[in-house]
PDB file of C-alpha atoms in Angstrom:
ATOM      1  CA  MET M   1      80.709 125.956  81.172  1.00 65.00           C
ATOM      2  CA  THR M   2      83.313 123.225  81.235  1.00 87.00           C
ATOM      3  CA  THR M   3      82.859 120.011  83.160  1.00 87.00           C
ATOM      4  CA  PHE M   4      85.796 120.925  85.378  1.00 89.00           C
ATOM      5  CA  VAL M   5      84.161 124.189  86.471  1.00 91.00           C
ATOM      6  CA  GLN M   6      80.907 122.335  87.139  1.00 91.00           C
ATOM      7  CA  MET M   7      82.799 119.817  89.298  1.00 93.00           C
ATOM      8  CA  ALA M   8      84.367 122.646  91.290  1.00 93.00           C
ATOM      9  CA  LEU M   9      80.990 124.328  91.750  1.00 94.00           C
ATOM     10  CA  LEU M  10      79.387 121.042  92.847  1.00 93.00           C
ATOM     11  CA  ALA M  11      82.185 120.477  95.363  1.00 93.00           C
ATOM     12  CA  ALA M  12      81.896 124.005  96.743  1.00 94.00           C
ATOM     13  CA  ALA M  13      78.102 123.934  96.949  1.00 94.00           C
ATOM     14  CA  GLY M  14      78.219 120.434  98.436  1.00 93.00           C
ATOM     15  CA  SER M  15      80.701 121.469 101.105  1.00 93.00           C
ATOM     16  CA  ALA M  16      78.495 124.376 102.120  1.00 94.00           C
ATOM     17  CA  LEU M  17      75.497 122.050 102.155  1.00 93.00           C
ATOM     18  CA  GLY M  18      77.411 119.586 104.329  1.00 93.00           C
ATOM     19  CA  LEU M  19      78.269 122.283 106.855  1.00 93.00           C
ATOM     20  CA  ALA M  20      74.600 123.289 106.954  1.00 94.00           C
ATOM     21  CA  ALA M  21      73.545 119.657 107.408  1.00 93.00           C
ATOM     22  CA  ASN M  22      76.037 119.333 110.248  1.00 91.00           C
ATOM     23  CA  ALA M  23      74.590 122.426 111.902  1.00 92.00           C
ATOM     24  CA  ILE M  24      71.073 120.969 111.939  1.00 90.00           C
ATOM     25  CA  SER M  25      72.122 117.391 112.707  1.00 86.00           C
ATOM     26  CA  PRO M  26      70.999 116.226 116.173  1.00 83.00           C
ATOM     27  CA  HIS M  27      74.484 114.741 116.624  1.00 81.00           C
ATOM     28  CA  GLY M  28      76.606 117.158 114.676  1.00 83.00           C
ATOM     29  CA  VAL M  29      80.368 117.154 114.951  1.00 84.00           C
ATOM     30  CA  SER M  30      82.147 120.123 116.484  1.00 83.00           C
ATOM     31  CA  LEU M  31      84.189 121.774 113.755  1.00 86.00           C
ATOM     32  CA  ARG M  32      86.631 123.256 116.245  1.00 80.00           C
ATOM     33  CA  GLN M  33      87.573 120.056 118.021  1.00 77.00           C
ATOM     34  CA  PRO M  34      89.845 117.535 116.321  1.00 75.00           C
ATOM     35  CA  VAL M  35      88.418 114.036 116.022  1.00 76.00           C
ATOM     36  CA  LEU M  36      90.841 111.284 116.948  1.00 69.00           C
ATOM     37  CA  SER M  37      90.649 107.750 115.661  1.00 66.00           C
ATOM     38  CA  ALA M  38      89.628 105.089 118.191  1.00 60.00           C
ATOM     39  CA  ALA M  39      93.214 103.885 118.369  1.00 56.00           C
ATOM     40  CA  GLU M  40      94.559 107.389 119.012  1.00 54.00           C
ATOM     41  CA  ALA M  41      91.870 107.942 121.653  1.00 50.00           C
ATOM     42  CA  GLY M  42      93.337 105.044 123.591  1.00 42.00           C
ATOM     43  CA  GLY M  43      90.540 102.548 123.326  1.00 43.00           C
ATOM     44  CA  GLY M  44      89.122 100.061 120.930  1.00 43.00           C
ATOM     45  CA  ALA M  45      86.118 100.801 118.807  1.00 42.00           C
ATOM     46  CA  CYS M  46      83.880  98.689 120.977  1.00 47.00           C
ATOM     47  CA  ALA M  47      84.943  95.747 118.873  1.00 42.00           C
ATOM     48  CA  MET M  48      87.266  93.020 120.013  1.00 40.00           C
ATOM     49  CA  PRO M  49      89.927  91.806 117.624  1.00 40.00           C
ATOM     50  CA  ALA M  50      88.499  88.904 115.652  1.00 39.00           C
ATOM     51  CA  SER M  51      90.955  86.475 117.229  1.00 41.00           C
ATOM     52  CA  ALA M  52      89.866  87.416 120.753  1.00 41.00           C
ATOM     53  CA  ALA M  53      86.149  87.636 120.136  1.00 40.00           C
ATOM     54  CA  PRO M  54      84.074  84.903 121.733  1.00 42.00           C
ATOM     55  CA  VAL M  55      82.261  82.590 119.371  1.00 40.00           C
ATOM     56  CA  THR M  56      78.592  83.362 119.561  1.00 41.00           C
ATOM     57  CA  SER M  57      75.782  81.851 117.592  1.00 39.00           C
ATOM     58  CA  ALA M  58      73.602  84.949 117.462  1.00 41.00           C
ATOM     59  CA  PRO M  59      74.355  88.666 117.303  1.00 40.00           C
ATOM     60  CA  PRO M  60      73.360  90.834 120.266  1.00 45.00           C
ATOM     61  CA  PRO M  61      69.644  91.691 120.083  1.00 48.00           C
ATOM     62  CA  TRP M  62      70.215  95.439 119.944  1.00 56.00           C
ATOM     63  CA  LYS M  63      73.218  97.706 119.874  1.00 68.00           C
ATOM     64  CA  ALA M  64      72.948 101.257 121.056  1.00 78.00           C
ATOM     65  CA  ALA M  65      74.341 104.054 118.945  1.00 83.00           C
ATOM     66  CA  ARG M  66      77.917 104.906 119.826  1.00 86.00           C
ATOM     67  CA  ILE M  67      79.402 108.176 120.961  1.00 88.00           C
ATOM     68  CA  GLY M  68      83.078 109.070 120.748  1.00 86.00           C
ATOM     69  CA  VAL M  69      85.139 110.090 123.744  1.00 86.00           C
ATOM     70  CA  ALA M  70      85.808 113.569 122.400  1.00 86.00           C
ATOM     71  CA  GLU M  71      82.123 114.356 121.998  1.00 87.00           C
ATOM     72  CA  ALA M  72      81.238 112.744 125.317  1.00 88.00           C
ATOM     73  CA  LYS M  73      83.889 114.817 127.100  1.00 87.00           C
ATOM     74  CA  GLY M  74      82.365 117.976 125.661  1.00 86.00           C
ATOM     75  CA  LEU M  75      78.925 116.945 126.882  1.00 86.00           C
ATOM     76  CA  CYS M  76      80.346 116.070 130.294  1.00 86.00           C
ATOM     77  CA  ASP M  77      82.133 119.426 130.596  1.00 83.00           C
ATOM     78  CA  ALA M  78      78.912 121.225 129.650  1.00 82.00           C
ATOM     79  CA  CYS M  79      76.852 119.048 132.030  1.00 82.00           C
ATOM     80  CA  ILE M  80      74.293 118.344 129.322  1.00 85.00           C
ATOM     81  CA  ALA M  81      74.444 114.555 129.373  1.00 88.00           C
ATOM     82  CA  GLY M  82      73.839 111.966 132.035  1.00 90.00           C
ATOM     83  CA  PHE M  83      76.506 109.295 132.448  1.00 92.00           C
ATOM     84  CA  VAL M  84      75.819 105.734 133.526  1.00 92.00           C
ATOM     85  CA  ASP M  85      78.508 103.355 134.732  1.00 91.00           C
ATOM     86  CA  ALA M  86      77.506  99.771 133.967  1.00 90.00           C
ATOM     87  CA  ARG M  87      80.511  98.104 135.596  1.00 86.00           C
ATOM     88  CA  GLY M  88      80.634  96.332 138.904  1.00 81.00           C
ATOM     89  CA  PRO M  89      80.496  98.203 142.234  1.00 79.00           C
ATOM     90  CA  HIS M  90      84.194  97.759 143.019  1.00 79.00           C
ATOM     91  CA  GLU M  91      85.274  99.066 139.626  1.00 81.00           C
ATOM     92  CA  PHE M  92      82.879 101.988 140.063  1.00 84.00           C
ATOM     93  CA  ALA M  93      84.345 102.722 143.489  1.00 82.00           C
ATOM     94  CA  HIS M  94      87.858 102.657 142.103  1.00 83.00           C
ATOM     95  CA  GLY M  95      87.086 105.346 139.543  1.00 85.00           C
ATOM     96  CA  HIS M  96      84.280 106.520 137.290  1.00 89.00           C
ATOM     97  CA  ILE M  97      83.280 109.414 135.089  1.00 90.00           C
ATOM     98  CA  ALA M  98      82.551 112.467 137.214  1.00 85.00           C
ATOM     99  CA  ASN M  99      78.902 112.539 138.319  1.00 84.00           C
ATOM    100  CA  ALA M 100      78.155 109.189 136.663  1.00 89.00           C
ATOM    101  CA  VAL M 101      75.459 107.111 138.284  1.00 89.00           C
ATOM    102  CA  HIS M 102      76.021 103.438 138.928  1.00 88.00           C
ATOM    103  CA  LEU M 103      73.601 101.171 137.096  1.00 88.00           C
ATOM    104  CA  PRO M 104      74.935  97.631 136.717  1.00 82.00           C
ATOM    105  CA  PRO M 105      73.159  95.051 134.538  1.00 77.00           C
ATOM    106  CA  VAL M 106      71.808  93.256 137.610  1.00 75.00           C
ATOM    107  CA  GLY M 107      69.769  96.312 138.490  1.00 76.00           C
ATOM    108  CA  HIS M 108      69.879  99.063 141.059  1.00 75.00           C
ATOM    109  CA  PRO M 109      68.020  99.110 144.377  1.00 76.00           C
ATOM    110  CA  GLU M 110      66.699 102.559 143.566  1.00 78.00           C
ATOM    111  CA  GLU M 111      66.415 102.150 139.850  1.00 80.00           C
ATOM    112  CA  GLU M 112      63.279 104.259 139.404  1.00 83.00           C
ATOM    113  CA  ALA M 113      64.881 107.222 141.125  1.00 83.00           C
ATOM    114  CA  VAL M 114      68.035 106.846 139.058  1.00 85.00           C
ATOM    115  CA  VAL M 115      66.061 106.655 135.808  1.00 87.00           C
ATOM    116  CA  ALA M 116      64.033 109.694 136.836  1.00 87.00           C
ATOM    117  CA  GLN M 117      67.287 111.557 137.431  1.00 86.00           C
ATOM    118  CA  LEU M 118      68.595 110.508 134.013  1.00 89.00           C
ATOM    119  CA  ARG M 119      65.367 111.594 132.358  1.00 88.00           C
ATOM    120  CA  THR M 120      66.314 115.212 133.040  1.00 87.00           C
ATOM    121  CA  TYR M 121      69.106 114.925 130.464  1.00 87.00           C
ATOM    122  CA  PRO M 122      68.500 115.068 126.711  1.00 88.00           C
ATOM    123  CA  LEU M 123      71.188 112.439 126.182  1.00 90.00           C
ATOM    124  CA  VAL M 124      72.449 109.578 128.339  1.00 92.00           C
ATOM    125  CA  VAL M 125      75.843 107.937 127.834  1.00 93.00           C
ATOM    126  CA  VAL M 126      76.394 104.404 129.136  1.00 93.00           C
ATOM    127  CA  TYR M 127      79.810 102.833 129.470  1.00 93.00           C
ATOM    128  CA  ASP M 128      81.427  99.705 130.795  1.00 88.00           C
ATOM    129  CA  GLY M 129      84.972  98.425 130.919  1.00 84.00           C
ATOM    130  CA  GLU M 130      84.930  95.914 128.099  1.00 77.00           C
ATOM    131  CA  TYR M 131      85.960  96.259 124.499  1.00 68.00           C
ATOM    132  CA  SER M 132      82.773  94.522 123.394  1.00 71.00           C
ATOM    133  CA  CYS M 133      80.589  97.108 125.201  1.00 82.00           C
ATOM    134  CA  ALA M 134      78.108  94.249 125.676  1.00 80.00           C
ATOM    135  CA  VAL M 135      77.323  95.170 129.283  1.00 85.00           C
ATOM    136  CA  ALA M 136      76.767  98.802 128.362  1.00 89.00           C
ATOM    137  CA  ASP M 137      74.513  97.688 125.507  1.00 86.00           C
ATOM    138  CA  ASP M 138      72.415  95.640 127.949  1.00 85.00           C
ATOM    139  CA  VAL M 139      71.979  98.604 130.272  1.00 89.00           C
ATOM    140  CA  ALA M 140      71.255 100.903 127.324  1.00 89.00           C
ATOM    141  CA  VAL M 141      68.474  98.539 126.239  1.00 85.00           C
ATOM    142  CA  ARG M 142      67.005  98.690 129.724  1.00 86.00           C
ATOM    143  CA  LEU M 143      67.097 102.472 129.758  1.00 89.00           C
ATOM    144  CA  ARG M 144      65.468 102.628 126.327  1.00 86.00           C
ATOM    145  CA  ARG M 145      62.682 100.382 127.596  1.00 83.00           C
ATOM    146  CA  ALA M 146      62.309 102.679 130.581  1.00 85.00           C
ATOM    147  CA  GLY M 147      61.453 105.473 128.156  1.00 85.00           C
ATOM    148  CA  LEU M 148      64.754 107.295 127.683  1.00 87.00           C
ATOM    149  CA  ASN M 149      64.926 108.354 124.060  1.00 83.00           C
ATOM    150  CA  ASP M 150      68.571 109.071 123.394  1.00 87.00           C
ATOM    151  CA  VAL M 151      70.850 106.509 124.984  1.00 90.00           C
ATOM    152  CA  ARG M 152      74.338 105.996 123.596  1.00 91.00           C
ATOM    153  CA  VAL M 153      77.265 103.769 124.448  1.00 91.00           C
ATOM    154  CA  LEU M 154      80.727 105.236 124.952  1.00 91.00           C
ATOM    155  CA  GLN M 155      83.063 104.096 122.218  1.00 87.00           C
ATOM    156  CA  GLY M 156      86.217 102.575 123.651  1.00 84.00           C
ATOM    157  CA  ALA M 157      84.575 102.215 127.079  1.00 86.00           C
ATOM    158  CA  TRP M 158      86.227 103.292 130.355  1.00 87.00           C
ATOM    159  CA  PRO M 159      89.826 102.706 129.130  1.00 84.00           C
ATOM    160  CA  ALA M 160      89.314 105.250 126.348  1.00 83.00           C
ATOM    161  CA  TRP M 161      87.944 107.795 128.845  1.00 87.00           C
ATOM    162  CA  VAL M 162      90.971 107.346 131.105  1.00 84.00           C
ATOM    163  CA  ALA M 163      93.362 107.593 128.158  1.00 82.00           C
ATOM    164  CA  ALA M 164      91.659 110.798 127.044  1.00 82.00           C
ATOM    165  CA  LYS M 165      92.024 112.191 130.591  1.00 81.00           C
ATOM    166  CA  GLY M 166      88.299 112.759 130.930  1.00 81.00           C
ATOM    167  CA  PRO M 167      87.010 114.107 134.242  1.00 81.00           C
ATOM    168  CA  ALA M 168      86.725 111.296 136.758  1.00 80.00           C
ATOM    169  CA  SER M 169      86.138 110.741 140.424  1.00 77.00           C
ATOM    170  CA  ALA M 170      86.251 107.810 142.799  1.00 70.00           C
ATOM    171  CA  GLY M 171      84.078 106.492 145.588  1.00 65.00           C
ATOM    172  CA  MET M 172      81.369 104.012 146.344  1.00 59.00           C
ATOM    173  CA  CYS M 173      77.914 104.227 144.879  1.00 55.00           C
ATOM    174  CA  GLY M 174      75.686 105.557 147.651  1.00 51.00           C
ATOM    175  CA  VAL M 175      73.311 102.606 147.622  1.00 47.00           C
ATOM    176  CA  CYS M 176      74.697  99.539 145.940  1.00 46.00           C
ATOM    177  CA  GLY M 177      78.245 100.197 147.158  1.00 42.00           C
ATOM    178  CA  LEU M 178      77.118  99.305 150.656  1.00 41.00           C
ATOM    179  CA  GLU M 179      75.679  96.038 149.381  1.00 44.00           C
ATOM    180  CA  ALA M 180      78.935  95.275 147.608  1.00 42.00           C
ATOM    181  CA  LEU M 181      80.848  95.860 150.837  1.00 41.00           C
ATOM    182  CA  ALA M 182      78.540  93.517 152.698  1.00 43.00           C
ATOM    183  CA  LYS M 183      79.264  90.648 150.290  1.00 40.00           C
TER     184      LYS M 183
ATOM    185  CA  MET L   1      70.859 108.655  76.170  1.00 59.00           C
ATOM    186  CA  SER L   2      69.839 105.015  76.270  1.00 85.00           C
ATOM    187  CA  LEU L   3      67.423 103.671  78.808  1.00 88.00           C
ATOM    188  CA  LEU L   4      70.207 101.691  80.486  1.00 90.00           C
ATOM    189  CA  ALA L   5      72.411 104.771  80.873  1.00 91.00           C
ATOM    190  CA  ARG L   6      69.505 106.737  82.268  1.00 92.00           C
ATOM    191  CA  ALA L   7      68.719 103.979  84.764  1.00 94.00           C
ATOM    192  CA  ALA L   8      72.385 103.802  85.818  1.00 94.00           C
ATOM    193  CA  ARG L   9      72.494 107.562  86.371  1.00 95.00           C
ATOM    194  CA  ILE L  10      69.347 107.590  88.495  1.00 95.00           C
ATOM    195  CA  LEU L  11      70.461 104.502  90.421  1.00 95.00           C
ATOM    196  CA  LEU L  12      73.859 106.018  91.221  1.00 95.00           C
ATOM    197  CA  GLY L  13      72.252 109.288  92.304  1.00 95.00           C
ATOM    198  CA  ALA L  14      69.726 107.479  94.489  1.00 96.00           C
ATOM    199  CA  ILE L  15      72.429 105.347  96.124  1.00 94.00           C
ATOM    200  CA  PHE L  16      74.463 108.403  97.064  1.00 94.00           C
ATOM    201  CA  LEU L  17      71.432 110.351  98.201  1.00 94.00           C
ATOM    202  CA  TRP L  18      70.510 107.450 100.457  1.00 93.00           C
ATOM    203  CA  ALA L  19      74.093 107.050 101.697  1.00 91.00           C
ATOM    204  CA  SER L  20      74.381 110.731 102.559  1.00 92.00           C
ATOM    205  CA  VAL L  21      70.944 111.203 104.096  1.00 90.00           C
ATOM    206  CA  THR L  22      71.529 108.282 106.494  1.00 89.00           C
ATOM    207  CA  LYS L  23      74.683 110.016 107.751  1.00 89.00           C
ATOM    208  CA  VAL L  24      73.068 113.363 108.560  1.00 90.00           C
ATOM    209  CA  PRO L  25      71.336 112.274 111.821  1.00 87.00           C
ATOM    210  CA  ASP L  26      74.711 111.285 113.301  1.00 84.00           C
ATOM    211  CA  MET L  27      77.450 113.338 111.734  1.00 87.00           C
ATOM    212  CA  ALA L  28      79.638 112.828 114.800  1.00 83.00           C
ATOM    213  CA  ALA L  29      79.662 109.070 114.236  1.00 81.00           C
ATOM    214  CA  PHE L  30      80.551 109.558 110.578  1.00 86.00           C
ATOM    215  CA  ALA L  31      83.391 111.895 111.579  1.00 87.00           C
ATOM    216  CA  GLU L  32      84.723 109.126 113.838  1.00 81.00           C
ATOM    217  CA  SER L  33      84.548 106.702 110.934  1.00 83.00           C
ATOM    218  CA  VAL L  34      86.545 109.167 108.829  1.00 86.00           C
ATOM    219  CA  ALA L  35      89.060 109.555 111.657  1.00 82.00           C
ATOM    220  CA  ASN L  36      89.469 105.786 111.937  1.00 77.00           C
ATOM    221  CA  TYR L  37      90.782 105.646 108.376  1.00 79.00           C
ATOM    222  CA  ARG L  38      93.740 107.669 109.657  1.00 76.00           C
ATOM    223  CA  ILE L  39      94.386 109.409 106.354  1.00 81.00           C
ATOM    224  CA  VAL L  40      93.060 112.836 107.374  1.00 85.00           C
ATOM    225  CA  PRO L  41      94.670 114.933 110.152  1.00 86.00           C
ATOM    226  CA  PRO L  42      92.385 114.960 113.251  1.00 83.00           C
ATOM    227  CA  SER L  43      91.892 118.719 113.071  1.00 86.00           C
ATOM    228  CA  LEU L  44      90.553 118.443 109.512  1.00 90.00           C
ATOM    229  CA  VAL L  45      88.296 115.436 110.136  1.00 90.00           C
ATOM    230  CA  PRO L  46      85.135 117.410 111.134  1.00 91.00           C
ATOM    231  CA  GLY L  47      85.268 119.652 108.066  1.00 94.00           C
ATOM    232  CA  VAL L  48      86.122 116.818 105.701  1.00 94.00           C
ATOM    233  CA  ALA L  49      83.318 114.633 107.085  1.00 93.00           C
ATOM    234  CA  ALA L  50      80.744 117.410 106.704  1.00 94.00           C
ATOM    235  CA  ALA L  51      81.984 118.251 103.217  1.00 95.00           C
ATOM    236  CA  VAL L  52      81.858 114.629 102.060  1.00 95.00           C
ATOM    237  CA  VAL L  53      78.243 114.283 103.151  1.00 94.00           C
ATOM    238  CA  GLY L  54      77.271 117.555 101.453  1.00 95.00           C
ATOM    239  CA  VAL L  55      79.057 116.722  98.216  1.00 96.00           C
ATOM    240  CA  GLU L  56      77.340 113.333  98.155  1.00 95.00           C
ATOM    241  CA  ILE L  57      73.954 115.052  98.544  1.00 95.00           C
ATOM    242  CA  ALA L  58      74.693 117.651  95.868  1.00 96.00           C
ATOM    243  CA  ALA L  59      76.039 115.109  93.382  1.00 96.00           C
ATOM    244  CA  GLY L  60      73.189 112.691  94.114  1.00 96.00           C
ATOM    245  CA  VAL L  61      70.581 115.368  93.456  1.00 96.00           C
ATOM    246  CA  ALA L  62      72.375 116.467  90.292  1.00 95.00           C
ATOM    247  CA  LEU L  63      72.414 112.905  88.956  1.00 95.00           C
ATOM    248  CA  VAL L  64      68.769 112.225  89.735  1.00 95.00           C
ATOM    249  CA  LEU L  65      67.699 115.519  88.148  1.00 95.00           C
ATOM    250  CA  ASN L  66      70.129 115.114  85.240  1.00 93.00           C
ATOM    251  CA  VAL L  67      71.721 118.481  85.872  1.00 93.00           C
ATOM    252  CA  TRP L  68      75.487 118.564  85.266  1.00 93.00           C
ATOM    253  CA  ALA L  69      75.312 114.769  85.326  1.00 93.00           C
ATOM    254  CA  ARG L  70      78.780 114.214  83.890  1.00 94.00           C
ATOM    255  CA  ALA L  71      80.402 116.553  86.433  1.00 95.00           C
ATOM    256  CA  ALA L  72      78.443 114.936  89.266  1.00 95.00           C
ATOM    257  CA  ALA L  73      79.478 111.446  88.166  1.00 95.00           C
ATOM    258  CA  LEU L  74      83.111 112.536  87.972  1.00 95.00           C
ATOM    259  CA  VAL L  75      82.933 114.088  91.446  1.00 96.00           C
ATOM    260  CA  LEU L  76      81.501 110.833  92.809  1.00 96.00           C
ATOM    261  CA  SER L  77      84.144 108.860  90.910  1.00 96.00           C
ATOM    262  CA  THR L  78      86.815 110.905  92.651  1.00 95.00           C
ATOM    263  CA  LEU L  79      85.181 110.349  96.036  1.00 93.00           C
ATOM    264  CA  LEU L  80      84.819 106.620  95.382  1.00 93.00           C
ATOM    265  CA  ALA L  81      88.442 106.351  94.285  1.00 95.00           C
ATOM    266  CA  VAL L  82      89.538 108.007  97.529  1.00 91.00           C
ATOM    267  CA  PHE L  83      87.187 105.786  99.587  1.00 89.00           C
ATOM    268  CA  THR L  84      88.433 102.654  97.860  1.00 92.00           C
ATOM    269  CA  VAL L  85      92.127 103.470  98.260  1.00 91.00           C
ATOM    270  CA  GLY L  86      91.617 104.611 101.875  1.00 87.00           C
ATOM    271  CA  LEU L  87      89.619 101.536 102.789  1.00 87.00           C
ATOM    272  CA  ALA L  88      92.029  99.133 101.105  1.00 89.00           C
ATOM    273  CA  SER L  89      94.956 100.907 102.735  1.00 85.00           C
ATOM    274  CA  ALA L  90      93.330 100.680 106.187  1.00 80.00           C
ATOM    275  CA  LEU L  91      92.489  96.998 105.757  1.00 82.00           C
ATOM    276  CA  ALA L  92      96.001  96.267 104.498  1.00 82.00           C
ATOM    277  CA  ARG L  93      97.395  97.979 107.602  1.00 74.00           C
ATOM    278  CA  GLY L  94      95.202  95.784 109.789  1.00 69.00           C
ATOM    279  CA  ILE L  95      93.049  98.658 111.025  1.00 68.00           C
ATOM    280  CA  ASP L  96      89.719  97.338 112.298  1.00 63.00           C
ATOM    281  CA  LEU L  97      87.178  99.983 111.324  1.00 69.00           C
ATOM    282  CA  SER L  98      83.609 100.476 110.291  1.00 69.00           C
ATOM    283  CA  CYS L  99      83.097 101.700 106.758  1.00 69.00           C
ATOM    284  CA  GLY L 100      80.745 104.529 107.726  1.00 72.00           C
ATOM    285  CA  CYS L 101      79.242 104.175 104.276  1.00 74.00           C
ATOM    286  CA  PHE L 102      75.518 104.159 105.000  1.00 73.00           C
ATOM    287  CA  GLY L 103      75.494 105.616 108.497  1.00 64.00           C
ATOM    288  CA  GLY L 104      75.870 102.233 110.175  1.00 62.00           C
ATOM    289  CA  ASN L 105      78.477 100.497 112.293  1.00 62.00           C
ATOM    290  CA  ALA L 106      79.026  97.549 109.968  1.00 68.00           C
ATOM    291  CA  PRO L 107      82.700  96.555 109.935  1.00 73.00           C
ATOM    292  CA  ALA L 108      84.565  97.160 106.701  1.00 79.00           C
ATOM    293  CA  THR L 109      85.857  94.120 104.829  1.00 85.00           C
ATOM    294  CA  TRP L 110      87.364  93.413 101.437  1.00 89.00           C
ATOM    295  CA  TRP L 111      83.786  92.938 100.228  1.00 89.00           C
ATOM    296  CA  THR L 112      83.233  96.609 101.058  1.00 89.00           C
ATOM    297  CA  VAL L 113      86.229  97.454  98.871  1.00 91.00           C
ATOM    298  CA  LEU L 114      84.764  95.355  96.073  1.00 93.00           C
ATOM    299  CA  ARG L 115      81.421  97.144  96.412  1.00 92.00           C
ATOM    300  CA  ASP L 116      83.204 100.498  96.166  1.00 93.00           C
ATOM    301  CA  VAL L 117      85.016  99.332  93.034  1.00 95.00           C
ATOM    302  CA  VAL L 118      81.702  98.328  91.450  1.00 95.00           C
ATOM    303  CA  LEU L 119      80.216 101.720  92.334  1.00 94.00           C
ATOM    304  CA  LEU L 120      83.323 103.417  90.932  1.00 95.00           C
ATOM    305  CA  LEU L 121      82.890 101.584  87.629  1.00 95.00           C
ATOM    306  CA  LEU L 122      79.212 102.542  87.602  1.00 95.00           C
ATOM    307  CA  ALA L 123      80.090 106.204  88.215  1.00 95.00           C
ATOM    308  CA  LEU L 124      82.691 106.174  85.447  1.00 95.00           C
ATOM    309  CA  GLY L 125      80.169 104.566  83.122  1.00 94.00           C
ATOM    310  CA  VAL L 126      77.639 107.289  83.911  1.00 94.00           C
ATOM    311  CA  ALA L 127      80.287 109.973  83.338  1.00 94.00           C
ATOM    312  CA  ILE L 128      81.172 108.525  79.940  1.00 93.00           C
ATOM    313  CA  SER L 129      77.572 108.072  78.844  1.00 92.00           C
ATOM    314  CA  SER L 130      76.420 111.515  79.966  1.00 87.00           C
ATOM    315  CA  PRO L 131      76.749 114.175  77.309  1.00 82.00           C
ATOM    316  CA  PRO L 132      78.951 117.145  78.181  1.00 77.00           C
ATOM    317  CA  SER L 133      77.149 120.355  78.887  1.00 65.00           C
ATOM    318  CA  PRO L 134      76.380 122.144  75.654  1.00 58.00           C
ATOM    319  CA  VAL L 135      78.813 124.911  74.843  1.00 51.00           C
ATOM    320  CA  ARG L 136      76.943 128.039  73.928  1.00 51.00           C
ATOM    321  CA  ALA L 137      77.934 129.604  70.664  1.00 49.00           C
ATOM    322  CA  PRO L 138      78.969 133.222  71.066  1.00 52.00           C
ATOM    323  CA  SER L 139      75.986 135.424  70.422  1.00 54.00           C
ATOM    324  CA  ARG L 140      76.119 136.968  66.999  1.00 56.00           C
ATOM    325  CA  PRO L 141      74.990 140.521  66.479  1.00 57.00           C
ATOM    326  CA  PRO L 142      71.804 140.745  64.426  1.00 57.00           C
ATOM    327  CA  ASP L 143      72.249 141.109  60.732  1.00 58.00           C
ATOM    328  CA  PRO L 144      72.081 144.671  59.625  1.00 59.00           C
ATOM    329  CA  ALA L 145      68.865 145.652  57.998  1.00 58.00           C
ATOM    330  CA  PRO L 146      69.039 145.329  54.247  1.00 59.00           C
ATOM    331  CA  ALA L 147      69.624 148.540  52.482  1.00 54.00           C
ATOM    332  CA  PRO L 148      66.527 149.907  50.878  1.00 54.00           C
TER     333      PRO L 148
END
């Protein structure tokens, strides 16, 4: 058998193996949905341009795994993921992912109830409004410490969701929105 | 095959096995990395991403087990050539992307390109040093029994 035929067989067998691996992967990619680049999806890749990035002496202590907008939209449409908005109360009131709960870095007055609600989902997606995703990372760390196993940060943050025309709604958070109004 | 060539073959296979296995738990993230290169149409990205991971596994196993080693090294050389050109092209266009090489989010730099070039040279070296698969001689009919 010539080397060329062996290469073709390896490529064919490998491709089939890859499709099988994708099928059993806990975060497999949908073969039917196109995957856009971060730029085409309308947001950054949770990474500021080097020129705009603040100078920091130490890297963030922990970065949550990322999830793309396309995959997150699919999970949102199927109602199989919990969404957490880590922005401020006014930004949340102005618009947020449909059914997202508000959980800013400063904490939530009814945090235990919110975490219990999130625990019913196999996957939780946290987002903020910044390219660095630093706020979302902070909240993701907190949720991990609270015992949630699969917490991911939305790549491209809220701007990418808006650009991708993901389902959204507006309105105050039931609890902390009132506090924000009082300030 | 010399000891050095054997070590290079096993090392290359192990590197690609490791690189592919670390991608399997999050294939969606790897597909996004592939999409960020912007050299594959979005509709083909999921299939290409899955195929790349599978081919890396198959070629890695073949190299470690020394089965079709030359073909496996040439397949990986082709993949590495595409990775290197794609990565260099993206960096030259100013695209800020993660390499997606070992299932992480590490940003790609020109050092990543250099690493790919080194791996490409290693793969080509393994391909050259691996003997081609033996060609079977056509089976010859048994000699007729000698006449009494």
